[in-house]
PDB file of C-alpha atoms and ligand atoms in Angstrom:
ATOM      1  CA  UNK A  80     110.757  84.067  94.196  1.00 84.00           C
ATOM      2  CA  UNK A  81     108.828  86.717  96.131  1.00 97.00           C
ATOM      3  CA  UNK A  82     107.387  89.602  94.133  1.00 97.00           C
ATOM      4  CA  UNK A  83     108.721  92.924  95.433  1.00 98.00           C
ATOM      5  CA  UNK A  84     106.209  95.303  97.021  1.00 98.00           C
ATOM      6  CA  UNK A  85     106.906  99.025  97.205  1.00 98.00           C
ATOM      7  CA  UNK A  86     104.435 100.964  99.327  1.00 99.00           C
ATOM      8  CA  UNK A  87     104.231 104.743  99.598  1.00 98.00           C
ATOM      9  CA  UNK A  88     103.091 105.854 103.039  1.00 98.00           C
ATOM     10  CA  UNK A  89     101.903 109.418 102.520  1.00 98.00           C
ATOM     11  CA  UNK A  90     101.086 109.776 106.220  1.00 98.00           C
ATOM     12  CA  UNK A  91      99.150 113.005 106.885  1.00 98.00           C
ATOM     13  CA  UNK A  92     100.154 114.647 103.588  1.00 98.00           C
ATOM     14  CA  UNK A  93      98.486 115.276 100.221  1.00 98.00           C
ATOM     15  CA  UNK A  94      95.105 114.826 101.870  1.00 98.00           C
ATOM     16  CA  UNK A  95      93.250 117.424  99.825  1.00 98.00           C
ATOM     17  CA  UNK A  96      91.746 116.111  96.618  1.00 98.00           C
ATOM     18  CA  UNK A  97      93.380 118.713  94.388  1.00 98.00           C
ATOM     19  CA  UNK A  98      96.897 118.145  95.725  1.00 98.00           C
ATOM     20  CA  UNK A  99      96.557 114.365  95.826  1.00 98.00           C
ATOM     21  CA  UNK A 100      95.300 114.164  92.257  1.00 98.00           C
ATOM     22  CA  UNK A 101      97.907 116.573  90.965  1.00 98.00           C
ATOM     23  CA  UNK A 102     100.628 114.354  92.409  1.00 98.00           C
ATOM     24  CA  UNK A 103      99.013 111.109  91.258  1.00 98.00           C
ATOM     25  CA  UNK A 104      98.624 112.401  87.712  1.00 98.00           C
ATOM     26  CA  UNK A 105     102.326 113.253  87.653  1.00 97.00           C
ATOM     27  CA  UNK A 106     103.533 109.820  88.667  1.00 98.00           C
ATOM     28  CA  UNK A 107     100.870 107.336  87.619  1.00 97.00           C
ATOM     29  CA  UNK A 108     101.925 106.621  84.041  1.00 97.00           C
ATOM     30  CA  UNK A 109     105.657 106.187  84.621  1.00 97.00           C
ATOM     31  CA  UNK A 110     104.897 104.250  87.818  1.00 98.00           C
ATOM     32  CA  UNK A 111     102.375 101.995  86.109  1.00 98.00           C
ATOM     33  CA  UNK A 112     104.935 101.118  83.437  1.00 97.00           C
ATOM     34  CA  UNK A 113     107.318  99.627  85.987  1.00 97.00           C
ATOM     35  CA  UNK A 114     106.614  95.922  85.959  1.00 93.00           C
ATOM     36  CA  UNK A 115     107.894  93.271  88.289  1.00 95.00           C
ATOM     37  CA  UNK A 116     106.708  94.711  91.588  1.00 97.00           C
ATOM     38  CA  UNK A 117     103.512  95.567  93.415  1.00 98.00           C
ATOM     39  CA  UNK A 118     103.313  99.352  93.665  1.00 98.00           C
ATOM     40  CA  UNK A 119     100.988 100.656  96.362  1.00 98.00           C
ATOM     41  CA  UNK A 120     100.056 104.237  97.213  1.00 98.00           C
ATOM     42  CA  UNK A 121      98.681 104.766 100.729  1.00 99.00           C
ATOM     43  CA  UNK A 122      97.036 108.203 100.938  1.00 98.00           C
ATOM     44  CA  UNK A 123      94.979 109.648 103.796  1.00 98.00           C
ATOM     45  CA  UNK A 124      91.367 108.449 104.096  1.00 98.00           C
ATOM     46  CA  UNK A 125      90.063 111.760 102.762  1.00 98.00           C
ATOM     47  CA  UNK A 126      91.418 111.075  99.277  1.00 98.00           C
ATOM     48  CA  UNK A 127      91.345 107.287  99.189  1.00 98.00           C
ATOM     49  CA  UNK A 128      88.369 107.179  96.842  1.00 98.00           C
ATOM     50  CA  UNK A 129      89.709 109.894  94.533  1.00 98.00           C
ATOM     51  CA  UNK A 130      93.137 108.275  94.325  1.00 98.00           C
ATOM     52  CA  UNK A 131      91.599 104.840  93.784  1.00 98.00           C
ATOM     53  CA  UNK A 132      89.543 106.213  90.909  1.00 98.00           C
ATOM     54  CA  UNK A 133      92.553 107.943  89.344  1.00 98.00           C
ATOM     55  CA  UNK A 134      94.559 104.714  89.559  1.00 98.00           C
ATOM     56  CA  UNK A 135      91.785 102.368  88.464  1.00 96.00           C
ATOM     57  CA  UNK A 136      92.961 102.150  84.831  1.00 95.00           C
ATOM     58  CA  UNK A 137      96.524 101.373  85.971  1.00 97.00           C
ATOM     59  CA  UNK A 138      98.265  98.454  87.671  1.00 96.00           C
ATOM     60  CA  UNK A 139      99.014 100.592  90.739  1.00 98.00           C
ATOM     61  CA  UNK A 140      97.281  99.480  93.928  1.00 98.00           C
ATOM     62  CA  UNK A 141      95.924 101.589  96.751  1.00 98.00           C
ATOM     63  CA  UNK A 142      96.310 101.076 100.494  1.00 98.00           C
ATOM     64  CA  UNK A 143      94.907 102.672 103.622  1.00 98.00           C
ATOM     65  CA  UNK A 144      97.043 103.711 106.584  1.00 98.00           C
ATOM     66  CA  UNK A 145      94.937 102.207 109.362  1.00 98.00           C
ATOM     67  CA  UNK A 146      91.551 100.692 110.146  1.00 98.00           C
ATOM     68  CA  UNK A 147      89.440  99.531 113.081  1.00 98.00           C
ATOM     69  CA  UNK A 148      88.980  95.854 113.828  1.00 98.00           C
ATOM     70  CA  UNK A 149      85.219  96.066 114.279  1.00 98.00           C
ATOM     71  CA  UNK A 150      82.993  95.850 111.235  1.00 97.00           C
ATOM     72  CA  UNK A 151      80.719  98.770 112.120  1.00 96.00           C
ATOM     73  CA  UNK A 152      79.114 100.526 115.034  1.00 97.00           C
ATOM     74  CA  UNK A 153      79.666 103.285 117.562  1.00 97.00           C
ATOM     75  CA  UNK A 154      83.338 104.032 116.832  1.00 96.00           C
ATOM     76  CA  UNK A 155      83.453 107.720 116.027  1.00 96.00           C
ATOM     77  CA  UNK A 156      86.119 108.623 113.501  1.00 95.00           C
ATOM     78  CA  UNK A 157      87.004 105.031 112.661  1.00 96.00           C
ATOM     79  CA  UNK A 158      86.889 103.088 109.396  1.00 98.00           C
ATOM     80  CA  UNK A 159      86.320  99.333 109.015  1.00 98.00           C
ATOM     81  CA  UNK A 160      87.862  96.717 106.752  1.00 98.00           C
ATOM     82  CA  UNK A 161      84.568  96.286 104.930  1.00 97.00           C
ATOM     83  CA  UNK A 162      84.499 100.016 104.179  1.00 97.00           C
ATOM     84  CA  UNK A 163      88.011  99.881 102.777  1.00 98.00           C
ATOM     85  CA  UNK A 164      87.569  96.688 100.813  1.00 96.00           C
ATOM     86  CA  UNK A 165      85.784  98.382  97.928  1.00 92.00           C
ATOM     87  CA  UNK A 166      88.426 101.090  97.695  1.00 96.00           C
ATOM     88  CA  UNK A 167      91.785  99.469  98.228  1.00 98.00           C
ATOM     89  CA  UNK A 168      93.703  96.195  98.434  1.00 98.00           C
ATOM     90  CA  UNK A 169      96.251  96.943 101.163  1.00 98.00           C
ATOM     91  CA  UNK A 170      96.150  98.407 104.650  1.00 99.00           C
ATOM     92  CA  UNK A 171      99.063  99.497 106.839  1.00 98.00           C
ATOM     93  CA  UNK A 172      98.567  98.232 110.392  1.00 98.00           C
ATOM     94  CA  UNK A 173     100.463  99.026 113.584  1.00 98.00           C
ATOM     95  CA  UNK A 174     102.648 101.791 112.208  1.00 98.00           C
ATOM     96  CA  UNK A 175     105.037 102.932 114.935  1.00 97.00           C
ATOM     97  CA  UNK A 176     103.693 106.486 114.766  1.00 97.00           C
ATOM     98  CA  UNK A 177     100.320 105.070 115.781  1.00 97.00           C
ATOM     99  CA  UNK A 178     101.749 102.631 118.318  1.00 96.00           C
ATOM    100  CA  UNK A 179     103.708 105.530 119.874  1.00 94.00           C
ATOM    101  CA  UNK A 180     100.514 107.512 120.352  1.00 90.00           C
ATOM    102  CA  UNK A 181      99.430 104.576 122.510  1.00 84.00           C
ATOM    103  CA  UNK A 182      95.928 103.573 123.394  1.00 87.00           C
ATOM    104  CA  UNK A 183      93.857 100.450 123.253  1.00 91.00           C
ATOM    105  CA  UNK A 184      93.704 100.282 119.466  1.00 94.00           C
ATOM    106  CA  UNK A 185      97.431  99.932 118.882  1.00 96.00           C
ATOM    107  CA  UNK A 186      98.399  97.158 121.283  1.00 97.00           C
ATOM    108  CA  UNK A 187      99.707  93.890 119.822  1.00 97.00           C
ATOM    109  CA  UNK A 188      96.338  92.317 120.642  1.00 97.00           C
ATOM    110  CA  UNK A 189      94.411  95.067 118.837  1.00 98.00           C
ATOM    111  CA  UNK A 190      96.724  94.883 115.841  1.00 98.00           C
ATOM    112  CA  UNK A 191      96.163  91.130 115.783  1.00 98.00           C
ATOM    113  CA  UNK A 192      92.405  91.725 115.598  1.00 98.00           C
ATOM    114  CA  UNK A 193      92.948  94.248 112.803  1.00 98.00           C
ATOM    115  CA  UNK A 194      95.052  91.747 110.834  1.00 98.00           C
ATOM    116  CA  UNK A 195      92.270  89.165 111.131  1.00 98.00           C
ATOM    117  CA  UNK A 196      89.598  91.683 110.112  1.00 98.00           C
ATOM    118  CA  UNK A 197      91.667  92.856 107.151  1.00 98.00           C
ATOM    119  CA  UNK A 198      92.217  89.306 105.875  1.00 98.00           C
ATOM    120  CA  UNK A 199      88.527  88.514 106.297  1.00 98.00           C
ATOM    121  CA  UNK A 200      87.772  91.411 103.921  1.00 98.00           C
ATOM    122  CA  UNK A 201      90.442  90.330 101.431  1.00 98.00           C
ATOM    123  CA  UNK A 202      92.739  93.214 102.295  1.00 98.00           C
ATOM    124  CA  UNK A 203      96.470  92.555 102.443  1.00 98.00           C
ATOM    125  CA  UNK A 204      97.834  93.818 105.751  1.00 98.00           C
ATOM    126  CA  UNK A 205     101.195  95.569 105.857  1.00 99.00           C
ATOM    127  CA  UNK A 206     102.086  94.918 109.483  1.00 98.00           C
ATOM    128  CA  UNK A 207     104.692  97.303 110.871  1.00 98.00           C
ATOM    129  CA  UNK A 208     107.192  96.181 113.471  1.00 98.00           C
ATOM    130  CA  UNK A 209     110.440  97.677 114.749  1.00 98.00           C
ATOM    131  CA  UNK A 210     112.471  98.537 117.800  1.00 98.00           C
ATOM    132  CA  UNK A 211     113.268 101.953 119.254  1.00 97.00           C
ATOM    133  CA  UNK A 212     116.746 103.345 119.830  1.00 97.00           C
ATOM    134  CA  UNK A 213     116.994 102.327 123.487  1.00 98.00           C
ATOM    135  CA  UNK A 214     115.918  98.772 122.659  1.00 98.00           C
ATOM    136  CA  UNK A 215     118.430  98.561 119.833  1.00 97.00           C
ATOM    137  CA  UNK A 216     121.268  99.894 121.991  1.00 97.00           C
ATOM    138  CA  UNK A 217     120.402  97.485 124.798  1.00 98.00           C
ATOM    139  CA  UNK A 218     120.528  94.512 122.416  1.00 98.00           C
ATOM    140  CA  UNK A 219     116.789  94.000 122.661  1.00 98.00           C
ATOM    141  CA  UNK A 220     115.909  94.106 118.971  1.00 98.00           C
ATOM    142  CA  UNK A 221     115.357  90.383 118.486  1.00 98.00           C
ATOM    143  CA  UNK A 222     113.103  89.915 121.507  1.00 98.00           C
ATOM    144  CA  UNK A 223     111.046  92.991 120.679  1.00 98.00           C
ATOM    145  CA  UNK A 224     110.601  92.472 116.951  1.00 98.00           C
ATOM    146  CA  UNK A 225     109.926  88.736 117.173  1.00 98.00           C
ATOM    147  CA  UNK A 226     107.417  89.477 119.945  1.00 98.00           C
ATOM    148  CA  UNK A 227     105.604  92.031 117.784  1.00 98.00           C
ATOM    149  CA  UNK A 228     105.464  89.568 114.893  1.00 98.00           C
ATOM    150  CA  UNK A 229     104.110  86.797 117.129  1.00 98.00           C
ATOM    151  CA  UNK A 230     101.551  89.189 118.613  1.00 98.00           C
ATOM    152  CA  UNK A 231     100.304  90.408 115.252  1.00 98.00           C
ATOM    153  CA  UNK A 232      99.993  86.903 113.794  1.00 98.00           C
ATOM    154  CA  UNK A 233      98.617  85.152 116.891  1.00 98.00           C
ATOM    155  CA  UNK A 234      95.938  82.605 116.040  1.00 98.00           C
ATOM    156  CA  UNK A 235      96.296  82.911 112.261  1.00 98.00           C
ATOM    157  CA  UNK A 236      96.549  79.819 110.094  1.00 98.00           C
ATOM    158  CA  UNK A 237      99.479  79.228 107.757  1.00 97.00           C
ATOM    159  CA  UNK A 238      97.285  80.104 104.775  1.00 97.00           C
ATOM    160  CA  UNK A 239      96.418  83.411 106.403  1.00 98.00           C
ATOM    161  CA  UNK A 240     100.015  84.292 107.256  1.00 98.00           C
ATOM    162  CA  UNK A 241     101.476  83.580 103.811  1.00 98.00           C
ATOM    163  CA  UNK A 242      99.895  86.573 101.987  1.00 97.00           C
ATOM    164  CA  UNK A 243     100.725  89.072 104.752  1.00 98.00           C
ATOM    165  CA  UNK A 244     103.341  91.760 104.233  1.00 98.00           C
ATOM    166  CA  UNK A 245     105.523  92.721 107.188  1.00 98.00           C
ATOM    167  CA  UNK A 246     107.360  96.037 107.278  1.00 98.00           C
ATOM    168  CA  UNK A 247     110.474  96.061 109.425  1.00 98.00           C
ATOM    169  CA  UNK A 248     110.857  99.705 110.409  1.00 98.00           C
ATOM    170  CA  UNK A 249     113.377 100.488 113.137  1.00 98.00           C
ATOM    171  CA  UNK A 250     111.810 103.485 114.865  1.00 98.00           C
ATOM    172  CA  UNK A 251     115.139 105.304 115.105  1.00 97.00           C
ATOM    173  CA  UNK A 252     115.395 105.203 111.298  1.00 97.00           C
ATOM    174  CA  UNK A 253     111.959 106.667 110.504  1.00 97.00           C
ATOM    175  CA  UNK A 254     112.072 110.217 109.233  1.00 96.00           C
ATOM    176  CA  UNK A 255     115.556 110.741 110.638  1.00 96.00           C
ATOM    177  CA  UNK A 256     117.678 110.374 107.537  1.00 96.00           C
ATOM    178  CA  UNK A 257     119.566 107.635 109.395  1.00 96.00           C
ATOM    179  CA  UNK A 258     118.547 104.427 107.693  1.00 97.00           C
ATOM    180  CA  UNK A 259     119.614 101.064 109.068  1.00 96.00           C
ATOM    181  CA  UNK A 260     122.433  99.464 107.144  1.00 98.00           C
ATOM    182  CA  UNK A 261     121.074  97.027 104.564  1.00 98.00           C
ATOM    183  CA  UNK A 262     123.056  94.209 106.182  1.00 98.00           C
ATOM    184  CA  UNK A 263     121.611  94.930 109.634  1.00 98.00           C
ATOM    185  CA  UNK A 264     118.060  95.128 108.289  1.00 98.00           C
ATOM    186  CA  UNK A 265     118.609  91.885 106.399  1.00 98.00           C
ATOM    187  CA  UNK A 266     119.854  90.168 109.555  1.00 98.00           C
ATOM    188  CA  UNK A 267     116.924  91.331 111.710  1.00 98.00           C
ATOM    189  CA  UNK A 268     114.454  90.218 109.058  1.00 98.00           C
ATOM    190  CA  UNK A 269     116.103  86.789 108.805  1.00 98.00           C
ATOM    191  CA  UNK A 270     116.486  86.170 112.545  1.00 98.00           C
ATOM    192  CA  UNK A 271     113.584  88.016 114.114  1.00 98.00           C
ATOM    193  CA  UNK A 272     110.868  87.822 111.441  1.00 98.00           C
ATOM    194  CA  UNK A 273     111.416  84.956 109.016  1.00 98.00           C
ATOM    195  CA  UNK A 274     112.937  82.441 111.444  1.00 98.00           C
ATOM    196  CA  UNK A 275     110.090  82.684 114.005  1.00 97.00           C
ATOM    197  CA  UNK A 276     107.520  82.438 111.206  1.00 98.00           C
ATOM    198  CA  UNK A 277     109.300  79.321 109.920  1.00 98.00           C
ATOM    199  CA  UNK A 278     109.210  77.864 113.410  1.00 97.00           C
ATOM    200  CA  UNK A 279     105.467  78.418 113.848  1.00 96.00           C
ATOM    201  CA  UNK A 280     104.121  78.014 110.345  1.00 97.00           C
ATOM    202  CA  UNK A 281     106.809  76.130 108.432  1.00 97.00           C
ATOM    203  CA  UNK A 282     109.549  77.098 106.038  1.00 97.00           C
ATOM    204  CA  UNK A 283     107.210  77.430 103.031  1.00 97.00           C
ATOM    205  CA  UNK A 284     105.152  80.108 104.753  1.00 98.00           C
ATOM    206  CA  UNK A 285     108.271  81.931 105.964  1.00 98.00           C
ATOM    207  CA  UNK A 286     109.568  81.965 102.406  1.00 98.00           C
ATOM    208  CA  UNK A 287     106.232  83.240 101.059  1.00 98.00           C
ATOM    209  CA  UNK A 288     105.785  86.200 103.414  1.00 98.00           C
ATOM    210  CA  UNK A 289     107.051  89.429 101.915  1.00 98.00           C
ATOM    211  CA  UNK A 290     109.080  91.622 104.236  1.00 98.00           C
ATOM    212  CA  UNK A 291     109.747  95.271 103.551  1.00 98.00           C
ATOM    213  CA  UNK A 292     112.336  97.538 105.070  1.00 98.00           C
ATOM    214  CA  UNK A 293     111.231 101.031 106.089  1.00 98.00           C
ATOM    215  CA  UNK A 294     112.983 104.033 107.594  1.00 98.00           C
ATOM    216  CA  UNK A 295     114.678 106.814 105.613  1.00 98.00           C
ATOM    217  CA  UNK A 296     114.563 104.916 102.334  1.00 98.00           C
ATOM    218  CA  UNK A 297     115.625 107.170  99.462  1.00 98.00           C
ATOM    219  CA  UNK A 298     116.248 107.015  95.754  1.00 98.00           C
ATOM    220  CA  UNK A 299     119.951 106.753  96.614  1.00 98.00           C
ATOM    221  CA  UNK A 300     119.860 103.881  99.101  1.00 98.00           C
ATOM    222  CA  UNK A 301     116.958 101.733  97.834  1.00 98.00           C
ATOM    223  CA  UNK A 302     119.126  99.577  95.552  1.00 98.00           C
ATOM    224  CA  UNK A 303     121.359  98.536  98.461  1.00 98.00           C
ATOM    225  CA  UNK A 304     118.333  97.376 100.468  1.00 98.00           C
ATOM    226  CA  UNK A 305     116.769  95.546  97.545  1.00 98.00           C
ATOM    227  CA  UNK A 306     120.018  93.701  96.832  1.00 97.00           C
ATOM    228  CA  UNK A 307     119.596  91.935 100.185  1.00 97.00           C
ATOM    229  CA  UNK A 308     118.074  88.460  99.920  1.00 97.00           C
ATOM    230  CA  UNK A 309     115.575  88.896 102.776  1.00 98.00           C
ATOM    231  CA  UNK A 310     114.283  92.352 101.769  1.00 98.00           C
ATOM    232  CA  UNK A 311     111.334  92.210  99.396  1.00 98.00           C
ATOM    233  CA  UNK A 312     110.449  95.859  99.166  1.00 98.00           C
ATOM    234  CA  UNK A 313     110.120  99.052 101.124  1.00 98.00           C
ATOM    235  CA  UNK A 314     107.612 101.143 103.011  1.00 98.00           C
ATOM    236  CA  UNK A 315     108.585 104.653 102.029  1.00 98.00           C
ATOM    237  CA  UNK A 316     107.499 107.800 103.842  1.00 98.00           C
ATOM    238  CA  UNK A 317     109.119 111.133 103.004  1.00 98.00           C
ATOM    239  CA  UNK A 318     110.680 110.020  99.725  1.00 98.00           C
ATOM    240  CA  UNK A 319     107.304 108.829  98.422  1.00 98.00           C
ATOM    241  CA  UNK A 320     106.007 112.410  98.312  1.00 98.00           C
ATOM    242  CA  UNK A 321     108.493 113.494  95.659  1.00 96.00           C
ATOM    243  CA  UNK A 322     108.078 112.992  91.921  1.00 92.00           C
ATOM    244  CA  UNK A 323     111.350 111.046  91.791  1.00 96.00           C
ATOM    245  CA  UNK A 324     109.615 108.321  93.804  1.00 98.00           C
ATOM    246  CA  UNK A 325     109.143 106.748  90.385  1.00 98.00           C
ATOM    247  CA  UNK A 326     112.940 106.474  90.071  1.00 98.00           C
ATOM    248  CA  UNK A 327     113.094 104.944  93.540  1.00 98.00           C
ATOM    249  CA  UNK A 328     110.648 102.214  92.500  1.00 98.00           C
ATOM    250  CA  UNK A 329     112.468 101.652  89.209  1.00 98.00           C
ATOM    251  CA  UNK A 330     115.784 101.220  91.016  1.00 98.00           C
ATOM    252  CA  UNK A 331     114.161  98.888  93.524  1.00 98.00           C
ATOM    253  CA  UNK A 332     112.912  96.583  90.791  1.00 97.00           C
ATOM    254  CA  UNK A 333     116.236  96.628  88.949  1.00 97.00           C
ATOM    255  CA  UNK A 334     118.168  95.826  92.121  1.00 97.00           C
ATOM    256  CA  UNK A 335     115.801  93.032  93.137  1.00 94.00           C
ATOM    257  CA  UNK A 336     116.347  91.396  89.756  1.00 85.00           C
ATOM    258  CA  UNK A 337     120.073  91.258  90.302  1.00 74.00           C
ATOM    259  CA  UNK A 338     120.055  89.434  93.629  1.00 71.00           C
TER     260      UNK A 338
HETATM  261  P1  PGA B 435     110.356 107.616 106.185  1.00 55.59           P
HETATM  262  O1  PGA B 435     109.070 106.909 106.824  1.00 55.59           O
HETATM  263  O2  PGA B 435     110.624 106.940 104.867  1.00 55.59           O
HETATM  264  O3  PGA B 435     109.995 109.045 106.037  1.00 55.59           O
HETATM  265  O4  PGA B 435     111.496 107.395 107.147  1.00 55.59           O
HETATM  266  C1  PGA B 435     108.841 105.531 106.679  1.00 55.59           C
HETATM  267  C2  PGA B 435     107.593 105.126 107.416  1.00 55.59           C
HETATM  268  O5  PGA B 435     107.314 105.677 108.492  1.00 55.59           O
HETATM  269  O6  PGA B 435     106.828 104.265 106.953  1.00 55.59           O
END
């Protein structure tokens, strides 16, 4: 059975040390008492070290929101896997908000290099994939999502793929309040993420990879997503900035136990 993984994507919020620590101090004890799931907070780079230190005595993990694929060098404003490795265990890669901004560092090929660099530094990548509204309406979800998965995992061995986390985030559901239906998300994950992984790497690997749903997850809808057999957690944006995020995680773990 796959261990659920709930990741809080703070995006460009709570990036000042005082505000980040105030929030972390409010949620860390109740959140650390919730067993049965990986709980990951992904703050901005500016407070990664402070948040990591505040969470060090707890079972809560820290993640970054992006990284560069090179180890070091003339890459102004960038951060490498080796730099993150001492601070956190997870890193979000290929978030649609970054892919949408475009550029050479968010192509499937670049994300593939980032995944490899993250794994080489013992970071667990949370690889984001998902279709936009036009693709969904045109029936293109499967081709697009399975293509993104193949692109991100290109050239990896089965042992490298197994520990990866994939976040299925339909772009039309992010920050809109219009989440996918749990059944639709479950179907896309089964057909467009797990089935192609099974085909390339074998059924054992496909069953080991943890797949999150993301996009307008709330304390009210999380249980319905977690009740789905293919959904192993969530990547939560807006709702992760509220103190009742702890309730969201608690409900997620309860619902995953009942499936
Ligand atoms: P949201 O964002 O929960 O605010 O929709 C999710 C994400 O972008 O990871």
